Amino acid sequence: MTVLRFREAVRAAMVEEMERDERVYLVGEEVGHYQGAYKVTEGMLDKFGSRRVIDAPITESGFTGISIGAAMVGLRPIVEYMTWNFSAVAFDQILNNAAKLRQMSGGQLSIPLVLRAPNGSAKQVGSQHSHAMEHFYAHVPGLKVLAPAMPADAKGLLKSAIRDDNPVLFMESETLYGVKGEVPDDPDFIVPLGVASIVREGTDVSIIAWSRMVHVAIEAAAELEKEGISAEIVDLRSLRPLDEETIVKSVTKTHRAVVAHEGWPYGGVGAEIADRIQRLAFDELDAPVLRATTLDVPMPYNARLEQYVIPQASRIIENVHRVLYKS
Amino acid sequence: MTTLTNGDDLHLSLYRKMFQIRRFEEEAARAYAQSKIGGFLHLYIGQEPIAVGASAALRPDDYVMTTYRDHGLALARGMSPRAAMAELYGKVTGCSKGLGGSMHFFDKEHNMLGGYGIVGGHIPIAVGTAFASKYRGEDRVSMVFFGEGAVSIGDFHEGMSLAALWKLPIVFVCENNEYAMGTPLSRTLSVEDVSLKALAYGMERDRFNSEHVLQVRDRLAEAVARARTNSEPTLVEIRTYRFRGHSMSDPGKYRTKEELEERKKKDVLLRSRVELEEKGHKAALEAIEKEVEDEITDAIRFAEESPEPGPEVLEPTTYAGPFAR
């Protein structure tokens, strides 16, 4: 075990897999000489050279398409976007090619591709740099979507993603890069896709979250504890495939659930989870499933309004009170 | 300038391919009219010398990709008419198990990596196959086909720009048939010479009219050699003409009967036939045509008799490994 920051855990996963497998390479804007816009790729150019750590010009659609083509014929590319918000420029490539090619070709082609980038809100970076994009992609069959909260999970999940034969999208909260945690050194350590973790045991309510919102949920749970409310926190880690079993098990124990996520509420992943809980555990529920999400507006620049729009611990607590009929 | 290669054997074999594509598509059009084929059906009739000449310039291990007008290239690369026709019929014996349809022919064995329905979106993907060849130190070449309608979309420019920047072994082939669906060239491009786009990226270019299948082969062979030997991309614009509408639902009212009749007189397929007959190959031509007719009849029968795919094919073709839901 070594204590690593989240960004170092992501880097360690890439370095280990690139050492293990010659077919793995990294491409993106500023990943090489600049050492990564968020310093995730620091030192990688020196280690692997410009053949395998490739600076791309501002051509999201172009280098995504190129990576799909390279994956189709046997390489295993890792693509870094400067933020997931910019992946919208490459949405056609991800949706219409990466996700669909296997089926369109009658199963002849596989696309072993990892797309990764910072995601969600940061501090006052405005509407076009602040959105949590996993909701758009989790909708799409053919894609897998991961959103870890802890450094160890970031490493283990990214290693699984690189070894997976499907297109896998990896969401790194922009605010988590500095978070520290114990990370296994074993190069064979992986975290399987589609398995949630219980980061806090509780009995009164299940808070289901992923990525940055797990940390906000931990903060909320500490406050709730002071009121005598015991919250269980389920960190999904993986949104597709989704660990339905762990969600249902937790709700069966607590009988109440709040889903907490960044991103807009309308048609978001939270709605999918709420649907599954009511379908699979209806008899266990003592209250409707509620969602603590980003408000239904683009992200404002103004600091106070930004904090108002992003889900805070207070919004989770408020929703926990409502499912406990304490408000 | 190029010189025509005067190998009659080669010319006969290329004639056979062109004739096979023509007859395949005529029968596909008939089956479509009988509602045996669904969806869209974009025919390649008139453009055959390009796919056939190009395939003759490539090695079997080179990669090709094209747009939704893909039957011609698939057959030229060696896809069996059975697999092609069964795909049009939506049968499990089709090249994409009946899941792709007319616009999505794939044949990995022949390195035909697909027909794509988003105009120009396939161009960076083809560049990616060239990237992989260079990354692995192989001398494979990629060739990507698109119409002049694709020249305006961003992915065309991003693909060209990165291929030139990274010196990738790819040939971009613009099949300029003068109509982007129903819109003539003059209303889609401010500069009608598509090959000039290469200049902005410091890329080699070529431009010619498709007049002879051997000429297509020879001119593309130059670009292929540049890719294979120097790992340099080329943009090639080939002027051509399609004799049918954009798709089967298009009566083609945007062009006159006279224009169409005039262009049909220049049918490159017929030109090859006349030339080969004049050279004394009448018997060989007749034998080829008989053989192709039988092949297409067999393909239709195969397609009609083949089973449809069942729901069990859906999940394994969506994900490699367990389904992710």
CSV table of N, CA and C in Angstrom, one decimal, chain B residues 82-224:
chain,number,residue,atom,x,y,z
B,82,ARG,N,-23.2,-14.0,-51.8
B,82,ARG,CA,-24.2,-14.6,-50.8
B,82,ARG,C,-24.3,-13.8,-49.5
B,83,ALA,N,-23.1,-13.6,-48.9
B,83,ALA,CA,-23.1,-12.8,-47.6
B,83,ALA,C,-23.7,-11.4,-47.8
B,84,ALA,N,-23.4,-10.8,-49.0
B,84,ALA,CA,-23.9,-9.5,-49.3
B,84,ALA,C,-25.4,-9.5,-49.5
B,85,MET,N,-25.9,-10.4,-50.3
B,85,MET,CA,-27.4,-10.4,-50.5
B,85,MET,C,-28.1,-10.8,-49.3
B,86,ALA,N,-27.6,-11.7,-48.5
B,86,ALA,CA,-28.3,-12.2,-47.3
B,86,ALA,C,-28.3,-11.0,-46.3
B,87,GLU,N,-27.3,-10.1,-46.3
B,87,GLU,CA,-27.4,-9.0,-45.4
B,87,GLU,C,-28.5,-8.0,-45.8
B,88,LEU,N,-28.7,-7.8,-47.1
B,88,LEU,CA,-29.7,-7.0,-47.6
B,88,LEU,C,-31.1,-7.5,-47.2
B,89,TYR,N,-31.2,-8.8,-47.2
B,89,TYR,CA,-32.4,-9.5,-46.8
B,89,TYR,C,-32.6,-9.6,-45.3
B,90,GLY,N,-31.6,-9.1,-44.5
B,90,GLY,CA,-31.7,-9.1,-43.1
B,90,GLY,C,-31.6,-10.5,-42.5
B,91,LYS,N,-30.8,-11.3,-43.2
B,91,LYS,CA,-30.7,-12.7,-42.7
B,91,LYS,C,-29.4,-12.9,-41.9
B,92,VAL,N,-29.4,-13.9,-41.0
B,92,VAL,CA,-28.3,-14.2,-40.1
B,92,VAL,C,-27.0,-14.6,-40.9
B,93,THR,N,-27.2,-15.1,-42.1
B,93,THR,CA,-26.1,-15.5,-42.9
B,93,THR,C,-25.4,-14.3,-43.6
B,94,GLY,N,-26.0,-13.1,-43.4
B,94,GLY,CA,-25.4,-11.9,-44.0
B,94,GLY,C,-24.1,-11.5,-43.4
B,95,CYS,N,-23.4,-10.7,-44.1
B,95,CYS,CA,-22.0,-10.3,-43.6
B,95,CYS,C,-22.0,-9.7,-42.2
B,96,SER,N,-23.1,-9.1,-41.8
B,96,SER,CA,-23.2,-8.5,-40.5
B,96,SER,C,-24.4,-9.1,-39.7
B,97,LYS,N,-24.6,-10.4,-40.0
B,97,LYS,CA,-25.7,-11.2,-39.3
B,97,LYS,C,-27.1,-10.6,-39.5
B,98,GLY,N,-27.2,-9.8,-40.5
B,98,GLY,CA,-28.5,-9.2,-40.7
B,98,GLY,C,-28.8,-8.0,-39.8
B,99,LEU,N,-27.8,-7.6,-39.0
B,99,LEU,CA,-28.0,-6.5,-38.1
B,99,LEU,C,-27.5,-5.1,-38.6
B,100,GLY,N,-26.7,-5.2,-39.7
B,100,GLY,CA,-26.2,-4.0,-40.3
B,100,GLY,C,-27.1,-3.4,-41.4
B,101,GLY,N,-27.4,-4.3,-42.3
B,101,GLY,CA,-28.2,-3.9,-43.5
B,101,GLY,C,-27.3,-3.3,-44.6
B,102,SER,N,-28.0,-2.7,-45.6
B,102,SER,CA,-27.3,-2.2,-46.8
B,102,SER,C,-26.2,-1.2,-46.5
B,103,MET,N,-26.4,-0.4,-45.5
B,103,MET,CA,-25.4,0.7,-45.2
B,103,MET,C,-24.3,0.3,-44.3
B,104,HIS,N,-24.4,-0.9,-43.7
B,104,HIS,CA,-23.3,-1.4,-42.8
B,104,HIS,C,-22.8,-2.8,-43.1
B,105,PHE,N,-22.2,-2.8,-44.3
B,105,PHE,CA,-21.5,-4.1,-44.7
B,105,PHE,C,-20.1,-4.1,-44.0
B,106,PHE,N,-19.8,-5.2,-43.3
B,106,PHE,CA,-18.5,-5.4,-42.7
B,106,PHE,C,-18.0,-6.8,-43.1
B,107,ASP,N,-16.7,-6.9,-43.3
B,107,ASP,CA,-16.1,-8.2,-43.6
B,107,ASP,C,-14.7,-8.1,-43.2
B,108,LYS,N,-14.5,-8.5,-41.9
B,108,LYS,CA,-13.2,-8.4,-41.3
B,108,LYS,C,-12.2,-9.2,-42.0
B,109,GLU,N,-12.6,-10.4,-42.4
B,109,GLU,CA,-11.7,-11.3,-43.1
B,109,GLU,C,-11.0,-10.7,-44.3
B,110,HIS,N,-11.8,-9.8,-45.0
B,110,HIS,CA,-11.2,-9.1,-46.2
B,110,HIS,C,-10.8,-7.7,-45.9
B,111,ASN,N,-10.7,-7.4,-44.6
B,111,ASN,CA,-10.3,-6.1,-44.1
B,111,ASN,C,-11.1,-5.0,-44.7
B,112,MET,N,-12.4,-5.3,-45.0
B,112,MET,CA,-13.4,-4.3,-45.3
B,112,MET,C,-14.1,-3.9,-44.0
B,113,LEU,N,-13.6,-2.8,-43.5
B,113,LEU,CA,-14.0,-2.4,-42.1
B,113,LEU,C,-15.2,-1.5,-42.0
B,114,GLY,N,-16.0,-1.6,-43.0
B,114,GLY,CA,-17.4,-1.1,-42.9
B,114,GLY,C,-17.9,-0.1,-43.8
B,115,GLY,N,-19.2,-0.1,-43.9
B,115,GLY,CA,-19.9,1.0,-44.5
B,115,GLY,C,-20.6,1.8,-43.4
B,116,TYR,N,-20.5,3.1,-43.5
B,116,TYR,CA,-20.9,4.0,-42.4
B,116,TYR,C,-22.0,5.0,-42.8
B,117,GLY,N,-23.0,5.2,-41.9
B,117,GLY,CA,-24.1,6.0,-42.3
B,117,GLY,C,-24.1,7.5,-41.9
B,118,ILE,N,-23.1,7.9,-41.1
B,118,ILE,CA,-23.0,9.3,-40.8
B,118,ILE,C,-21.9,9.9,-41.8
B,119,VAL,N,-22.3,10.8,-42.6
B,119,VAL,CA,-21.4,11.3,-43.7
B,119,VAL,C,-20.2,11.9,-43.1
B,120,GLY,N,-19.0,11.2,-43.4
B,120,GLY,CA,-17.7,11.7,-43.0
B,120,GLY,C,-17.3,11.2,-41.7
B,121,GLY,N,-18.1,10.7,-40.9
B,121,GLY,CA,-17.8,10.3,-39.5
B,121,GLY,C,-16.8,9.1,-39.5
B,122,HIS,N,-16.8,8.4,-40.6
B,122,HIS,CA,-15.9,7.2,-40.7
B,122,HIS,C,-14.4,7.6,-41.1
B,123,ILE,N,-14.2,8.9,-41.5
B,123,ILE,CA,-12.9,9.3,-42.0
B,123,ILE,C,-11.9,9.2,-40.9
B,124,PRO,N,-12.1,9.8,-39.7
B,124,PRO,CA,-11.1,9.6,-38.7
B,124,PRO,C,-10.9,8.1,-38.3
B,125,ILE,N,-11.9,7.3,-38.3
B,125,ILE,CA,-11.8,5.9,-38.0
B,125,ILE,C,-10.8,5.2,-38.9
B,126,ALA,N,-10.9,5.5,-40.2
B,126,ALA,CA,-10.0,5.0,-41.2
B,126,ALA,C,-8.6,5.5,-40.9
B,127,VAL,N,-8.5,6.7,-40.5
B,127,VAL,CA,-7.1,7.3,-40.2
B,127,VAL,C,-6.6,6.5,-39.0
B,128,GLY,N,-7.5,6.1,-38.1
B,128,GLY,CA,-7.0,5.3,-36.9
B,128,GLY,C,-6.5,3.9,-37.3
B,129,THR,N,-7.0,3.3,-38.3
B,129,THR,CA,-6.4,2.0,-38.8
B,129,THR,C,-5.0,2.3,-39.3
B,130,ALA,N,-4.8,3.4,-40.0
B,130,ALA,CA,-3.5,3.7,-40.5
B,130,ALA,C,-2.6,4.0,-39.4
B,131,PHE,N,-3.1,4.7,-38.4
B,131,PHE,CA,-2.3,5.0,-37.1
B,131,PHE,C,-1.8,3.6,-36.6
B,132,ALA,N,-2.7,2.7,-36.5
B,132,ALA,CA,-2.3,1.4,-35.9
B,132,ALA,C,-1.3,0.7,-36.7
B,133,SER,N,-1.4,0.8,-38.0
B,133,SER,CA,-0.3,0.1,-38.9
B,133,SER,C,1.0,0.8,-38.6
B,134,LYS,N,1.1,2.1,-38.5
B,134,LYS,CA,2.3,2.7,-38.3
B,134,LYS,C,2.8,2.4,-36.9
B,135,TYR,N,2.0,2.4,-35.9
B,135,TYR,CA,2.3,2.2,-34.5
B,135,TYR,C,3.0,0.8,-34.4
B,136,ARG,N,2.5,-0.2,-35.2
B,136,ARG,CA,3.0,-1.5,-35.1
B,136,ARG,C,4.2,-1.8,-36.0
B,137,GLY,N,4.5,-0.7,-36.8
B,137,GLY,CA,5.6,-0.9,-37.8
B,137,GLY,C,5.3,-1.8,-38.9
B,138,GLU,N,4.0,-1.9,-39.3
B,138,GLU,CA,3.6,-2.7,-40.5
B,138,GLU,C,3.6,-1.8,-41.7
B,139,ASP,N,3.6,-2.4,-42.9
B,139,ASP,CA,3.5,-1.6,-44.1
B,139,ASP,C,2.1,-1.7,-44.7
B,140,ARG,N,1.1,-1.8,-43.9
B,140,ARG,CA,-0.2,-1.8,-44.4
B,140,ARG,C,-0.7,-0.4,-44.8
B,141,VAL,N,-1.6,-0.3,-45.7
B,141,VAL,CA,-2.1,1.0,-46.1
B,141,VAL,C,-3.6,0.9,-45.9
B,142,SER,N,-4.2,2.1,-45.5
B,142,SER,CA,-5.6,2.2,-45.3
B,142,SER,C,-6.1,3.1,-46.5
B,143,MET,N,-7.3,2.8,-46.9
B,143,MET,CA,-7.9,3.6,-48.0
B,143,MET,C,-9.4,3.9,-47.6
B,144,VAL,N,-9.7,5.2,-47.6
B,144,VAL,CA,-11.1,5.5,-47.1
B,144,VAL,C,-11.8,6.2,-48.3
B,145,PHE,N,-13.1,5.8,-48.5
B,145,PHE,CA,-13.9,6.4,-49.6
B,145,PHE,C,-15.0,7.2,-49.0
B,146,PHE,N,-15.3,8.3,-49.7
B,146,PHE,CA,-16.4,9.2,-49.3
B,146,PHE,C,-16.9,10.0,-50.5
B,147,GLY,N,-18.1,10.5,-50.4
B,147,GLY,CA,-18.5,11.4,-51.5
B,147,GLY,C,-18.1,12.8,-51.3
B,148,GLU,N,-18.4,13.6,-52.3
B,148,GLU,CA,-18.0,15.1,-52.2
B,148,GLU,C,-18.9,15.7,-51.2
B,149,GLY,N,-20.0,15.1,-50.8
B,149,GLY,CA,-20.9,15.6,-49.8
B,149,GLY,C,-20.2,15.6,-48.4
B,150,ALA,N,-19.2,14.7,-48.3
B,150,ALA,CA,-18.6,14.6,-46.9
B,150,ALA,C,-17.5,15.6,-46.7
B,151,VAL,N,-17.2,16.4,-47.8
B,151,VAL,CA,-16.0,17.3,-47.7
B,151,VAL,C,-16.3,18.5,-46.8
B,152,SER,N,-17.5,18.8,-46.5
B,152,SER,CA,-17.8,20.0,-45.7
B,152,SER,C,-17.8,19.7,-44.2
B,153,ILE,N,-18.0,18.5,-43.9
B,153,ILE,CA,-18.1,18.2,-42.4
B,153,ILE,C,-16.8,18.2,-41.7
B,154,GLY,N,-16.8,18.5,-40.4
B,154,GLY,CA,-15.6,18.7,-39.7
B,154,GLY,C,-14.7,17.4,-39.6
B,155,ASP,N,-15.3,16.3,-39.5
B,155,ASP,CA,-14.5,15.0,-39.4
B,155,ASP,C,-13.6,14.8,-40.6
B,156,PHE,N,-14.0,15.3,-41.8
B,156,PHE,CA,-13.2,15.2,-43.0
B,156,PHE,C,-11.9,15.9,-42.7
B,157,HIS,N,-12.0,17.2,-42.2
B,157,HIS,CA,-10.9,18.0,-42.0
B,157,HIS,C,-10.0,17.5,-40.9
B,158,GLU,N,-10.6,17.1,-39.8
B,158,GLU,CA,-9.8,16.6,-38.7
B,158,GLU,C,-9.1,15.3,-39.1
B,159,GLY,N,-9.7,14.5,-39.8
B,159,GLY,CA,-9.0,13.3,-40.3
B,159,GLY,C,-7.9,13.6,-41.2
B,160,MET,N,-8.0,14.5,-42.1
B,160,MET,CA,-7.0,14.9,-43.0
B,160,MET,C,-5.8,15.6,-42.3
B,161,SER,N,-6.2,16.5,-41.4
B,161,SER,CA,-5.3,17.3,-40.7
B,161,SER,C,-4.4,16.4,-39.8
B,162,LEU,N,-4.9,15.4,-39.1
B,162,LEU,CA,-4.1,14.5,-38.2
B,162,LEU,C,-3.3,13.5,-39.1
B,163,ALA,N,-3.9,13.0,-40.2
B,163,ALA,CA,-3.2,12.1,-41.0
B,163,ALA,C,-1.9,12.8,-41.6
B,164,ALA,N,-2.0,14.0,-41.9
B,164,ALA,CA,-0.9,14.7,-42.5
B,164,ALA,C,0.1,15.1,-41.4
B,165,LEU,N,-0.4,15.5,-40.2
B,165,LEU,CA,0.5,15.9,-39.1
B,165,LEU,C,1.3,14.7,-38.6
B,166,TRP,N,0.6,13.5,-38.5
B,166,TRP,CA,1.3,12.3,-38.0
B,166,TRP,C,1.8,11.4,-39.1
B,167,LYS,N,1.8,11.9,-40.3
B,167,LYS,CA,2.3,11.1,-41.5
B,167,LYS,C,1.9,9.7,-41.4
B,168,LEU,N,0.6,9.5,-41.7
B,168,LEU,CA,0.0,8.2,-41.6
B,168,LEU,C,-0.2,7.6,-43.0
B,169,PRO,N,-0.1,6.3,-43.2
B,169,PRO,CA,-0.2,5.6,-44.5
B,169,PRO,C,-1.7,5.4,-44.9
B,170,ILE,N,-2.3,6.5,-45.4
B,170,ILE,CA,-3.7,6.4,-45.8
B,170,ILE,C,-3.9,7.2,-47.1
B,171,VAL,N,-4.9,6.6,-47.9
B,171,VAL,CA,-5.3,7.3,-49.1
B,171,VAL,C,-6.8,7.7,-48.9
B,172,PHE,N,-7.0,9.0,-49.1
B,172,PHE,CA,-8.4,9.5,-49.0
B,172,PHE,C,-8.9,9.6,-50.4
B,173,VAL,N,-10.0,8.8,-50.7
B,173,VAL,CA,-10.5,8.8,-52.0
B,173,VAL,C,-11.9,9.5,-52.0
B,174,CYS,N,-12.0,10.6,-52.6
B,174,CYS,CA,-13.3,11.3,-52.8
B,174,CYS,C,-13.9,10.9,-54.1
B,175,GLU,N,-15.0,10.1,-54.0
B,175,GLU,CA,-15.7,9.8,-55.2
B,175,GLU,C,-16.7,10.9,-55.5
B,176,ASN,N,-16.3,11.8,-56.3
B,176,ASN,CA,-17.1,13.0,-56.6
B,176,ASN,C,-18.1,12.7,-57.7
B,177,ASN,N,-19.3,12.3,-57.3
B,177,ASN,CA,-20.3,12.0,-58.3
B,177,ASN,C,-21.3,13.2,-58.6
B,178,GLU,N,-20.9,14.3,-58.2
B,178,GLU,CA,-21.5,15.6,-58.5
B,178,GLU,C,-22.8,15.9,-57.8
B,179,TYR,N,-23.3,14.9,-57.1
B,179,TYR,CA,-24.6,15.2,-56.4
B,179,TYR,C,-24.5,14.7,-54.9
B,180,ALA,N,-24.6,15.6,-54.0
B,180,ALA,CA,-24.7,15.2,-52.6
B,180,ALA,C,-26.1,15.0,-52.3
B,181,MET,N,-26.6,13.8,-52.3
B,181,MET,CA,-28.0,13.4,-52.3
B,181,MET,C,-28.6,14.2,-53.5
B,182,GLY,N,-29.4,15.2,-53.3
B,182,GLY,CA,-30.1,15.9,-54.4
B,182,GLY,C,-29.4,17.2,-54.8
B,183,THR,N,-28.3,17.5,-54.1
B,183,THR,CA,-27.8,18.9,-54.3
B,183,THR,C,-26.5,18.9,-55.1
B,184,PRO,N,-26.6,19.6,-56.2
B,184,PRO,CA,-25.4,19.6,-57.1
B,184,PRO,C,-24.2,20.3,-56.5
B,185,LEU,N,-23.0,19.9,-57.0
B,185,LEU,CA,-21.7,20.4,-56.5
B,185,LEU,C,-21.7,21.9,-56.3
B,186,SER,N,-22.3,22.6,-57.3
B,186,SER,CA,-22.2,24.0,-57.3
B,186,SER,C,-22.9,24.6,-56.1
B,187,ARG,N,-23.8,23.9,-55.5
B,187,ARG,CA,-24.5,24.4,-54.3
B,187,ARG,C,-24.0,23.8,-53.0
B,188,THR,N,-22.9,22.9,-53.1
B,188,THR,CA,-22.4,22.4,-51.8
B,188,THR,C,-21.0,22.9,-51.5
B,189,LEU,N,-20.2,23.2,-52.6
B,189,LEU,CA,-18.8,23.5,-52.3
B,189,LEU,C,-18.5,24.9,-53.0
B,190,SER,N,-17.8,25.7,-52.2
B,190,SER,CA,-17.4,27.0,-52.8
B,190,SER,C,-16.2,26.8,-53.7
B,191,VAL,N,-15.4,25.8,-53.5
B,191,VAL,CA,-14.3,25.4,-54.4
B,191,VAL,C,-14.6,24.0,-54.9
B,192,GLU,N,-14.9,23.9,-56.2
B,192,GLU,CA,-15.4,22.6,-56.7
B,192,GLU,C,-14.2,21.6,-56.8
B,193,ASP,N,-13.0,22.0,-56.9
B,193,ASP,CA,-11.9,21.1,-57.0
B,193,ASP,C,-11.6,20.6,-55.5
B,194,VAL,N,-12.1,19.5,-55.2
B,194,VAL,CA,-12.0,18.9,-53.9
B,194,VAL,C,-10.5,18.6,-53.5
B,195,SER,N,-9.7,18.3,-54.5
B,195,SER,CA,-8.3,17.9,-54.3
B,195,SER,C,-7.5,19.1,-53.7
B,196,LEU,N,-8.0,20.3,-53.9
B,196,LEU,CA,-7.3,21.5,-53.4
B,196,LEU,C,-7.3,21.5,-51.9
B,197,LYS,N,-8.2,20.8,-51.3
B,197,LYS,CA,-8.2,20.8,-49.8
B,197,LYS,C,-6.9,20.2,-49.2
B,198,ALA,N,-6.3,19.4,-50.0
B,198,ALA,CA,-5.0,18.8,-49.6
B,198,ALA,C,-4.0,19.8,-49.3
B,199,LEU,N,-4.0,20.9,-50.0
B,199,LEU,CA,-2.9,21.9,-49.9
B,199,LEU,C,-2.9,22.5,-48.5
B,200,ALA,N,-4.1,22.7,-47.9
B,200,ALA,CA,-4.1,23.3,-46.6
B,200,ALA,C,-3.4,22.4,-45.5
B,201,TYR,N,-3.3,21.1,-45.8
B,201,TYR,CA,-2.7,20.2,-44.8
B,201,TYR,C,-1.3,19.8,-45.3
B,202,GLY,N,-0.8,20.3,-46.3
B,202,GLY,CA,0.5,19.9,-46.8
B,202,GLY,C,0.5,18.5,-47.3
B,203,MET,N,-0.6,18.1,-47.9
B,203,MET,CA,-0.7,16.7,-48.3
B,203,MET,C,-0.6,16.6,-49.8
B,204,GLU,N,-0.1,15.5,-50.3
B,204,GLU,CA,-0.1,15.2,-51.8
B,204,GLU,C,-1.6,15.1,-52.3
B,205,ARG,N,-1.8,15.4,-53.5
B,205,ARG,CA,-3.1,15.2,-54.1
B,205,ARG,C,-3.1,14.7,-55.5
B,206,ASP,N,-4.2,14.2,-55.9
B,206,ASP,CA,-4.4,13.8,-57.3
B,206,ASP,C,-5.9,14.0,-57.7
B,207,ARG,N,-6.1,14.1,-59.0
B,207,ARG,CA,-7.5,14.4,-59.4
B,207,ARG,C,-7.6,13.9,-60.8
B,208,PHE,N,-8.6,13.1,-61.1
B,208,PHE,CA,-8.9,12.6,-62.4
B,208,PHE,C,-10.3,12.2,-62.6
B,209,ASN,N,-10.7,12.0,-63.9
B,209,ASN,CA,-12.0,11.5,-64.2
B,209,ASN,C,-11.9,10.0,-64.3
B,210,SER,N,-12.9,9.3,-63.8
B,210,SER,CA,-12.9,7.9,-63.9
B,210,SER,C,-13.3,7.5,-65.3
B,211,GLU,N,-12.3,7.1,-66.1
B,211,GLU,CA,-12.6,6.8,-67.5
B,211,GLU,C,-12.3,5.4,-67.8
B,212,HIS,N,-11.4,4.8,-67.0
B,212,HIS,CA,-11.0,3.4,-67.3
B,212,HIS,C,-10.6,2.7,-66.0
B,213,VAL,N,-11.0,1.5,-65.8
B,213,VAL,CA,-10.7,0.8,-64.6
B,213,VAL,C,-9.2,0.7,-64.3
B,214,LEU,N,-8.5,0.5,-65.4
B,214,LEU,CA,-7.0,0.3,-65.2
B,214,LEU,C,-6.3,1.6,-64.9
B,215,GLN,N,-6.9,2.7,-65.4
B,215,GLN,CA,-6.4,4.0,-65.1
B,215,GLN,C,-6.7,4.3,-63.6
B,216,VAL,N,-7.8,4.0,-63.1
B,216,VAL,CA,-8.1,4.2,-61.7
B,216,VAL,C,-7.1,3.4,-60.9
B,217,ARG,N,-6.9,2.1,-61.3
B,217,ARG,CA,-5.9,1.3,-60.5
B,217,ARG,C,-4.5,2.0,-60.5
B,218,ASP,N,-4.1,2.4,-61.7
B,218,ASP,CA,-2.7,2.9,-61.8
B,218,ASP,C,-2.5,4.2,-61.0
B,219,ARG,N,-3.5,5.1,-61.1
B,219,ARG,CA,-3.4,6.4,-60.4
B,219,ARG,C,-3.5,6.1,-58.9
B,220,LEU,N,-4.4,5.3,-58.4
B,220,LEU,CA,-4.4,5.0,-57.0
B,220,LEU,C,-3.2,4.2,-56.5
B,221,ALA,N,-2.6,3.4,-57.4
B,221,ALA,CA,-1.4,2.7,-57.0
B,221,ALA,C,-0.3,3.7,-56.7
B,222,GLU,N,-0.2,4.8,-57.3
B,222,GLU,CA,0.8,5.8,-57.0
B,222,GLU,C,0.6,6.3,-55.5
B,223,ALA,N,-0.6,6.6,-55.2
B,223,ALA,CA,-0.9,7.1,-53.8
B,223,ALA,C,-0.7,6.0,-52.8
B,224,VAL,N,-1.0,4.8,-53.2
B,224,VAL,CA,-0.8,3.6,-52.3
B,224,VAL,C,0.7,3.4,-52.0
